[in-house]
Structures are given as structure tokens and as C-alpha cells.
CSV table of C-alpha atoms in Angstrom, one decimal:
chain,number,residue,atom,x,y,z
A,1003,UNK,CA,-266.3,-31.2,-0.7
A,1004,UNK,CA,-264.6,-32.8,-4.1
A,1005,UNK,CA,-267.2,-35.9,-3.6
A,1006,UNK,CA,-270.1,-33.4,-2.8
A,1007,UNK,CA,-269.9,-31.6,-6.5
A,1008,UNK,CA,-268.0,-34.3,-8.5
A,1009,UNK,CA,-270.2,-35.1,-11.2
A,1010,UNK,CA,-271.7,-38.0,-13.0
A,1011,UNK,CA,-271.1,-38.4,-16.2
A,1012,UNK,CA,-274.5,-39.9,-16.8
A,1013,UNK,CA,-276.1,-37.1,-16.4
A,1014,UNK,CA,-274.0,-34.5,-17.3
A,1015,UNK,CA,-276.0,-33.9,-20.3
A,1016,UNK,CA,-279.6,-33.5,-18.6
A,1017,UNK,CA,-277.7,-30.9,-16.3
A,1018,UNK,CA,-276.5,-29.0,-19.3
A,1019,UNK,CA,-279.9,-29.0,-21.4
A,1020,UNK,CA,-281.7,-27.9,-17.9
A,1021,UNK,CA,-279.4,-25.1,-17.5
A,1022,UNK,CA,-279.8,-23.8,-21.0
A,1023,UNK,CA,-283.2,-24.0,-21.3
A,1024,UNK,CA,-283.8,-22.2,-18.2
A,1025,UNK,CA,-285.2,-18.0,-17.9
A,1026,UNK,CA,-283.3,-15.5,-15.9
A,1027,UNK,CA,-286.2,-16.3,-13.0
A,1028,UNK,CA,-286.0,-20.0,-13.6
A,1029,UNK,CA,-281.8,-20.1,-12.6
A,1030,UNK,CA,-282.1,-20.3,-8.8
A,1031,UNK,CA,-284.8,-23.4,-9.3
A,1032,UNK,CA,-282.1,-24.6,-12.5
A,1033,UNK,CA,-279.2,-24.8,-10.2
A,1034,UNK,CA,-280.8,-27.1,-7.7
A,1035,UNK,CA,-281.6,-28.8,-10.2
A,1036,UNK,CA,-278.5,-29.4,-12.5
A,1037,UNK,CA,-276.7,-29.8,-9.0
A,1038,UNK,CA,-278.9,-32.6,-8.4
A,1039,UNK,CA,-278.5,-34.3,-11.6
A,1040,UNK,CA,-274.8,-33.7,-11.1
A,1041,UNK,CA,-274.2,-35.0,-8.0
A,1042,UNK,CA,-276.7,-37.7,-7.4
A,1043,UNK,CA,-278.4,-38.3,-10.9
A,1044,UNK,CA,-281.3,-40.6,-10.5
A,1045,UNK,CA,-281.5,-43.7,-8.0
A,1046,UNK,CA,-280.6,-46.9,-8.9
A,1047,UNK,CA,-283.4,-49.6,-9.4
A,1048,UNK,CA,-283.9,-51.9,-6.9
A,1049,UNK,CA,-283.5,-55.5,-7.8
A,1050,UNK,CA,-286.6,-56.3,-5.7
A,1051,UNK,CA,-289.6,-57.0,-7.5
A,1052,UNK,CA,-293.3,-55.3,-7.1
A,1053,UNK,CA,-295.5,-57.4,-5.2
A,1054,UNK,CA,-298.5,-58.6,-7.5
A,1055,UNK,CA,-301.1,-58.8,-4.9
A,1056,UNK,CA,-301.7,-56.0,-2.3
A,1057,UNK,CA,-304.2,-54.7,-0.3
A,1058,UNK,CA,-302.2,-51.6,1.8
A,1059,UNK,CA,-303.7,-48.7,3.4
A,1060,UNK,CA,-300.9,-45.8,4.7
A,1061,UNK,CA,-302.3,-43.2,6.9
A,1062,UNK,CA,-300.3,-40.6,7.3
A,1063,UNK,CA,-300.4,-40.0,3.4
A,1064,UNK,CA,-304.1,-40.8,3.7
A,1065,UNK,CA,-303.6,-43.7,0.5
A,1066,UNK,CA,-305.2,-47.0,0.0
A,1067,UNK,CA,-303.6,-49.2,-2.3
A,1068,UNK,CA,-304.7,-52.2,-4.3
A,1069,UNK,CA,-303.0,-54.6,-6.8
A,1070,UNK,CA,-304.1,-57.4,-8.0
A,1071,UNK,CA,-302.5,-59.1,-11.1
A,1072,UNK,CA,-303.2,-56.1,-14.0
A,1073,UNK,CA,-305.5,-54.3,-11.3
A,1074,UNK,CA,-304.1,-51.1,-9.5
A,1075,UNK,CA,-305.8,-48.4,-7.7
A,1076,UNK,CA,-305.6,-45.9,-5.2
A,1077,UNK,CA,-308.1,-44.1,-2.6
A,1078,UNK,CA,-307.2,-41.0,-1.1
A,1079,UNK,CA,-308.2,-38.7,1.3
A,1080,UNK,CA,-308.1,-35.2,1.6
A,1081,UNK,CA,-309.2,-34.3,-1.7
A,1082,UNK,CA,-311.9,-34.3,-4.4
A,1083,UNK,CA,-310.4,-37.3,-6.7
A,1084,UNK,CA,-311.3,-40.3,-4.8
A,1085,UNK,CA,-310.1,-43.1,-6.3
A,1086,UNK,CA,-308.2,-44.4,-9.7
A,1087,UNK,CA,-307.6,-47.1,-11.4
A,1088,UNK,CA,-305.7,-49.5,-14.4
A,1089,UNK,CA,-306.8,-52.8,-15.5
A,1090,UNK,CA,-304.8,-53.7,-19.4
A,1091,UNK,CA,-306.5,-50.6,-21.4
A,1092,UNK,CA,-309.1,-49.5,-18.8
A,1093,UNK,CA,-307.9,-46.0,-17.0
A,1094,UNK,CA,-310.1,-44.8,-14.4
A,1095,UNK,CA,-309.2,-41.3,-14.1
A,1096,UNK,CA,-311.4,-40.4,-11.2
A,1097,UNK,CA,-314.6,-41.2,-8.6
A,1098,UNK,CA,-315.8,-37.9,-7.3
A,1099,UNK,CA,-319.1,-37.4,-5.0
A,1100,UNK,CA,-320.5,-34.2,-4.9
A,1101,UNK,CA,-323.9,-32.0,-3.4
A,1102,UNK,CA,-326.1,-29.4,-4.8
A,1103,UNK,CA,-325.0,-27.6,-0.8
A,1104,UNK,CA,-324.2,-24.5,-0.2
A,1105,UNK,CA,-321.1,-24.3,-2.0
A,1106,UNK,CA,-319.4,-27.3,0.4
A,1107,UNK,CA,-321.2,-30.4,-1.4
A,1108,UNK,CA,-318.3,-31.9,-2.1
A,1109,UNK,CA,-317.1,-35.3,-0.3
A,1110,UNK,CA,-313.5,-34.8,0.7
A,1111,UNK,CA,-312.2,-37.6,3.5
A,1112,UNK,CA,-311.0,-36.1,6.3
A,1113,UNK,CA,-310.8,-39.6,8.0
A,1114,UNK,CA,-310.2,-42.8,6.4
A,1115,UNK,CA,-310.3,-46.4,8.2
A,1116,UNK,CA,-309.3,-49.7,6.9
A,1117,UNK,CA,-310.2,-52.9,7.8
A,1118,UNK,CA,-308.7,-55.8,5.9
A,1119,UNK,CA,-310.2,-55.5,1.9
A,1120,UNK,CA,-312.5,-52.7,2.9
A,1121,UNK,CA,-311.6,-48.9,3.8
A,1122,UNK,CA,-314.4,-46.4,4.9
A,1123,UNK,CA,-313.9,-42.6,3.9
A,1124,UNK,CA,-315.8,-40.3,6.2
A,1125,UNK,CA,-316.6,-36.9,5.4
A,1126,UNK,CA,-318.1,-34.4,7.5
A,1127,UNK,CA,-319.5,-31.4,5.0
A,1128,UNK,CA,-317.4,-29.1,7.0
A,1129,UNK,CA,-315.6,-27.3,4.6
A,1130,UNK,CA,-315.5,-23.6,5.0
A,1131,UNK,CA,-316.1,-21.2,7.7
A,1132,UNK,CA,-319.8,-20.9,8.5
A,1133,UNK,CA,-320.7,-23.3,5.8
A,1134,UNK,CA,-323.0,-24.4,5.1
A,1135,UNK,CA,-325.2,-21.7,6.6
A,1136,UNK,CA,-327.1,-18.3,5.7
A,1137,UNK,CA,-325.4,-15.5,7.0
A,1138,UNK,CA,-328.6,-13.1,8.5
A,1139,UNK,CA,-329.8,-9.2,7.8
A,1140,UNK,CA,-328.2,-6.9,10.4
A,1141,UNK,CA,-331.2,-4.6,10.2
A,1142,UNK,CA,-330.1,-1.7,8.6
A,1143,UNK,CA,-329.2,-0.3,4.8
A,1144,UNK,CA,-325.5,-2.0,3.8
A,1145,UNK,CA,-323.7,-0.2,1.1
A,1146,UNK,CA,-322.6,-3.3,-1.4
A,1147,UNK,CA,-319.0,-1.5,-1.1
A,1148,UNK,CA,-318.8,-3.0,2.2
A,1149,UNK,CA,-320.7,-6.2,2.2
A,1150,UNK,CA,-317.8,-8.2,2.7
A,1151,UNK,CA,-316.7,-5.8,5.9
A,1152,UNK,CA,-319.9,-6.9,7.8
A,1153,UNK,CA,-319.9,-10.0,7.7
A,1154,UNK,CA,-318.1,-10.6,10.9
A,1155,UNK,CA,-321.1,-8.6,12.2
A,1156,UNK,CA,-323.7,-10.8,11.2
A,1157,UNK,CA,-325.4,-13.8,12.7
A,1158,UNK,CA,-325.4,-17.3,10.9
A,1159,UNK,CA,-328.6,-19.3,10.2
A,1160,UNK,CA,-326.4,-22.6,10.4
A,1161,UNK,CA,-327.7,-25.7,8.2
A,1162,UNK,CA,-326.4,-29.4,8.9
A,1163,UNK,CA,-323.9,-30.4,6.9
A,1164,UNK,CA,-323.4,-32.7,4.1
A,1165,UNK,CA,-322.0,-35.4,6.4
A,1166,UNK,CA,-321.1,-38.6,4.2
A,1167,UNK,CA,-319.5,-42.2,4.2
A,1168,UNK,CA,-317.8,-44.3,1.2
A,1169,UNK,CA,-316.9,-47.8,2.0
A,1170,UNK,CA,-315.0,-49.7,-0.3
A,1171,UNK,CA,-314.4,-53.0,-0.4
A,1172,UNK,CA,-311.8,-55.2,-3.0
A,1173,UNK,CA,-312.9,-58.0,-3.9
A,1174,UNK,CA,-312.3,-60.6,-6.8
A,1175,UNK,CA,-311.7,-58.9,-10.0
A,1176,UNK,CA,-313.1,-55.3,-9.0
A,1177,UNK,CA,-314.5,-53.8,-5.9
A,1178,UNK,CA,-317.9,-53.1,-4.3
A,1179,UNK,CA,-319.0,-49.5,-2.9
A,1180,UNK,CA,-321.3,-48.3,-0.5
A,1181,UNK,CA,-322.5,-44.8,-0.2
A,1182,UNK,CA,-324.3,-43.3,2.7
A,1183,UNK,CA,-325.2,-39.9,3.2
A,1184,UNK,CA,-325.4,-39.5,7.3
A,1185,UNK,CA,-326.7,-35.4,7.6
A,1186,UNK,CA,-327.7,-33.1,6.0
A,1187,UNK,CA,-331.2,-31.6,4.1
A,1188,UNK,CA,-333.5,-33.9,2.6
A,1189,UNK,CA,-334.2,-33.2,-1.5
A,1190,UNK,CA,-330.5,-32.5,-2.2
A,1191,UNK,CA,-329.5,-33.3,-5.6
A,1192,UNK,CA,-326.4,-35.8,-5.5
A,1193,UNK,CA,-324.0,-37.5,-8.1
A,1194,UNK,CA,-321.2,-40.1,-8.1
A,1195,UNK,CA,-319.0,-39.2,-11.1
A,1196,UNK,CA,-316.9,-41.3,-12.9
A,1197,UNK,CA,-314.3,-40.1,-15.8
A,1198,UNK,CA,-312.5,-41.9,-18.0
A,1199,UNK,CA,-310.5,-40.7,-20.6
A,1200,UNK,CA,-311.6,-40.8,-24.5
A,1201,UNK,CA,-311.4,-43.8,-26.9
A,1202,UNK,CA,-313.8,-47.7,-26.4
A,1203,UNK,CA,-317.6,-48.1,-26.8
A,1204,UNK,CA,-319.9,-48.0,-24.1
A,1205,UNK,CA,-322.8,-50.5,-23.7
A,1206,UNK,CA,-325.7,-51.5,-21.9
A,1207,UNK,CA,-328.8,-53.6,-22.1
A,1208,UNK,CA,-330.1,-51.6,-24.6
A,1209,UNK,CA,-327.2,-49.1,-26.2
A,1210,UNK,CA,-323.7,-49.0,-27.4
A,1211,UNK,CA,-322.1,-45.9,-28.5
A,1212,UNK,CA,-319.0,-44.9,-29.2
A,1213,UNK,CA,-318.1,-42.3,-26.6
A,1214,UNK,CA,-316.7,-38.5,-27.4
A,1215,UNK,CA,-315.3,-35.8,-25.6
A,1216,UNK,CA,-316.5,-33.8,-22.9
A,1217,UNK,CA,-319.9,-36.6,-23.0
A,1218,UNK,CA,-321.7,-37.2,-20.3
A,1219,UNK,CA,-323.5,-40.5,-19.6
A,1220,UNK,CA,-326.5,-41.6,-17.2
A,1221,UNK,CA,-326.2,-45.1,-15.9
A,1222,UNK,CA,-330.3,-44.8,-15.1
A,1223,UNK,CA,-330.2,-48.7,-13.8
A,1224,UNK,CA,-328.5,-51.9,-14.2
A,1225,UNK,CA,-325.6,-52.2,-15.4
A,1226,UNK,CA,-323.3,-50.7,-17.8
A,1227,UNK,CA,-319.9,-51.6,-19.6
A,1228,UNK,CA,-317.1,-49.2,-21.0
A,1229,UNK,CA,-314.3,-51.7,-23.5
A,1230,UNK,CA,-311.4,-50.7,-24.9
A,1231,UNK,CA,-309.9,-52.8,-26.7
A,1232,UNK,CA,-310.0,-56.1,-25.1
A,1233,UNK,CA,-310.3,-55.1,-21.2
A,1234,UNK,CA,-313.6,-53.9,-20.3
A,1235,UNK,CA,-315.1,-52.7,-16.9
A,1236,UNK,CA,-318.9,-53.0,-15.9
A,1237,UNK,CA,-320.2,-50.6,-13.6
A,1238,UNK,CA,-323.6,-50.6,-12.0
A,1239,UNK,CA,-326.5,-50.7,-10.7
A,1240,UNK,CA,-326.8,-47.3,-11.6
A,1241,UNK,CA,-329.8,-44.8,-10.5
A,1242,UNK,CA,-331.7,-42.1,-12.0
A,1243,UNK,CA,-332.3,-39.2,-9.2
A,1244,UNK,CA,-331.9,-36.5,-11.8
A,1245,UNK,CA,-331.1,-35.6,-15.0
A,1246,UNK,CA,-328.6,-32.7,-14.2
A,1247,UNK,CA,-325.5,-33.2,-16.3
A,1248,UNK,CA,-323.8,-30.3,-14.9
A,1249,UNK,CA,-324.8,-29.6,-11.1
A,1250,UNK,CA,-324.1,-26.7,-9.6
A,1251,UNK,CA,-320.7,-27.3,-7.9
A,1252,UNK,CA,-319.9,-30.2,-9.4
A,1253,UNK,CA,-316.6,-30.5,-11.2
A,1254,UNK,CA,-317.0,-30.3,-14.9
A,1255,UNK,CA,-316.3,-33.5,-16.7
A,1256,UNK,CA,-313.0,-33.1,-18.3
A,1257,UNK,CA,-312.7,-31.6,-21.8
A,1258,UNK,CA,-310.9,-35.5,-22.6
A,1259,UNK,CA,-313.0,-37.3,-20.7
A,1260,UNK,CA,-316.4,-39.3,-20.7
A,1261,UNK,CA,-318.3,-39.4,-17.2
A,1262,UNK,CA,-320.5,-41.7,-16.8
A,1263,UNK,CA,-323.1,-40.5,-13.6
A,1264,UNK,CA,-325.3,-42.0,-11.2
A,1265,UNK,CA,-327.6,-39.2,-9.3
A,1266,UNK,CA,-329.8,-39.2,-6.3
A,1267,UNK,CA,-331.9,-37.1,-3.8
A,1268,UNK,CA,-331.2,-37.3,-0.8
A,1269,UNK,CA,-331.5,-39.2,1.6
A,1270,UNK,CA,-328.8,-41.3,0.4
A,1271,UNK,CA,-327.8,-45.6,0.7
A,1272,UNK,CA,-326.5,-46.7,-2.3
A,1273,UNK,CA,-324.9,-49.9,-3.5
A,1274,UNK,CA,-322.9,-50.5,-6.7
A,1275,UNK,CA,-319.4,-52.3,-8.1
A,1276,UNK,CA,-316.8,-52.0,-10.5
A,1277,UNK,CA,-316.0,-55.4,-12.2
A,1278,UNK,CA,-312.9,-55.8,-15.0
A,1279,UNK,CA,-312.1,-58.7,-17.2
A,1280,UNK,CA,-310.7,-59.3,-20.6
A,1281,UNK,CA,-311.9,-60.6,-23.3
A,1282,UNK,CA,-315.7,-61.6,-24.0
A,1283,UNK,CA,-316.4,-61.5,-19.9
């Protein structure tokens, strides 16, 4: 019991300014907390290094890593963020996918396969109860206090859903993608997203700009390149489906960030990469 709540003097201090700071409703969190600093403090380091060159997929946590030299990123399932990435100065803060649908456009992995340098995110569109779907007239006056009450009594027009794969691929210095969309309604407005925080100049064959916040930037075709500082990725091709900078159910861009979109109608097969280097490329 002595060894259980004999402290370190290490942290001591930590414990102390955590217990201070914290409200009457913040103590029971604050004791855990300073007990934890008391009694265990933070891990040591481990005297084994970081491996430098990776390609590792863990499915119960549905992650995919990749490191390469200065390149790390992550896929994940289960969410709307779909992959991030670092290269020197370059910060990928996000790749998100997303329909015009019904309220459920958004791609979210439920299933994730990897196969050496390439893993394959899968998602099915099936998001919410009797989405996407209409939900029909019962034939008779409803009073708008009790909409919501009926709907357990009404039939559903079901529509297909927004069923949708994302392969990706790393490969030397960057990573290809492949983007397929497998159900759903033709003339569907679609985007592939990319933010990246504030700060470099972004260029292509015929602009640069420097970029600000909350901007929103169609890669129409070919190619385009974001530098800061001396690292610098290139995206592309890009495409040029429609000009909506701020589809309905699409995340907004980040009040910090620049995105840089590619949109489509569907149907859906798309190719592109993400290349980083340093220097003049």
C-alpha cells in the first residue's frame, strides 16, 4: 500500500499545479489524475529507435501507417478524416470524400483491406436508419406537432446507397489513389477534399497565389503544387465536375485551412497522386 501512493518526486509538481487549478466539478477527474502523476509519472523512453521505413496496417484500430524517411501518414477507418500526412513543412491535415445524398454522402470505411503497399477502404452509404430513402404520405392530415411520432408509421421509398471504394497505394515519394463510386444515383454531385493548414504558395501551370484562410481552391486539371518553405507536394490530375465550393453536406473547410477540391458527377473512377520532394523538385 506504501509503494502504491509513494510519490515521485518528478512529478510532484505537475500533481500540485493540476490540483490547484482544478473547479469543485473538476476534483474527482483531478484526483485521478494527480494520483497518476504521483505514483507512476510518465513512462520511461524506450531506448529502441523508430523504424524509418514502414508500411503497417492494424485492424482492430482500423489504422494504416506509412513512414518513409520524412514521410508519415495515416488512413483510418471509421470516420470522416481519411488520411494525414507530414513530409519537412508539408501538413496534410485531412482527405475527406463526400455526396450531395440524402444526408449520408459521406465516405466513412466500415471495412478496410490491406495488401502489401496498397489498402482499400470500402464504404457502403449506410449510414442512418432508412437512409437514404424518402419516407411516404400516410394519407391523411398530420399535425407538424407530431411529425416526428409518425414516422414509425410510414412506408420508405428506399434509394441505393452511396456505396464507395478508396484504394491507396504508397509508392516512392508519395502515394497513388483510386476512387470508385460502386451504387448509388447517377448526377450526384461529388468532391475529394483536401485541407491544409495556412501559410506557402500554391501553383499550377498557369497560377500561383499565396493562399488565405478559410480559401477554397479547384484543381480543374493537371496538376497542382502547394510549397512551404522548401518541401512542396504536387497533387493531381485534378477534375472539374462542379463548381460548388460548399456542397450541401460537406464539411466546411476549416476557418485555418486552404482546401484544395476535385469534384465530379457521378458515376465515379477517378485516378490521382500525391508526390513530396524538397527543394526545386
Amino acid at each position: 500500500q506504501y509503494n502504491a501512493s509513494r510519490p515521485s518526486p518528478r512529478y510532484v509538481r505537475a500533481a500540485q499545479w493540476f490540483w490547484e487549478k482544478a473547479s469543485a466539478e473538476q476534483v474527482y477527474d483531478a484526483s485521478w489524475l494527480t494520483y497518476c502523476l504521483l505514483k507512476y509519472g510518465t513512462p520511461q523512453a524506450s531506448s529502441a529507435g523508430l523504424p524509418m521505413d514502414l508500411v503497417r496496417y492494424y485492424p482492430k484500430n482500423q489504422i494504416w501507417r506509412v513512414r518513409k524517411g520524412d514521410l508519415s501518414a495515416s488512413v483510418f477507418g471509421g470516420v470522416t478524416r481519411l488520411m494525414t500526412l507530414t513530409y519537412g513543412e508539408v501538413e496534410l491535415r485531412s482527405i475527406k470524400i463526400s455526396q450531395t445524398y440524402f444526408g449520408v454522402g459521406h465516405f466513412i470505411a466500415e471495412t478496410m483491406t490491406s495488401d502489401g503497399n496498397s489498402v482499400t477502404l470500402h464504404s457502403s452509404g449506410v449510414q442512418k436508419l432508412h437512409k437514404p430513402g424518402y419516407e411516404l404520405p400516410l394519407g391523411r392530415p398530420v399535425d407538424p406537432d407530431t411529425w416526428d411520432d409518425t414516422f414509425r408509421e410510414r412506408d420508405i421509398y428506399a434509394i441505393p446507397p452511396a456505396e464507395s471504394a478508396l484504394t491507396i497505394t504508397a509508392v516512392e515519394n508519395g502515394f497513388d489513389f483510386h476512387f470508385r463510386t460502386l451504387d448509388g444515383l447517377d448526377q450526384v454531385p461529388v468532391q475529394i477534399a483536401l485541407d491544409f493548414p495556412l501559410e506557402g504558395y500554391w501553383e499550377t501551370a498557369d497560377t500561383a497565389l499565396q493562399t488565405q484562410p478559410g480559401q477554397v481552391i479547384f484543381l480543374k486539371q493537371g496538376q497542382g503544387e502547394l510549397r512551404l518553405g522548401d518541401d512542396t507536394i504536387r497533387i493531381g490530375p485534378g477534375a472539374d465536375g462542379h463548381r460548388y465550393y460548399a456542397m450541401r453536406h460537406a464539411e466546411p473547410v476549416p476557418a485555418d485551412s486552404v482546401r484544395i477540391l476535385m469534384t465530379f458527377i457521378t458515376p465515379v473512377d477517378h485516378r490521382f497522386s500525391l508526390r513530396l520532394f524538397s527543394g526545386l523538385g
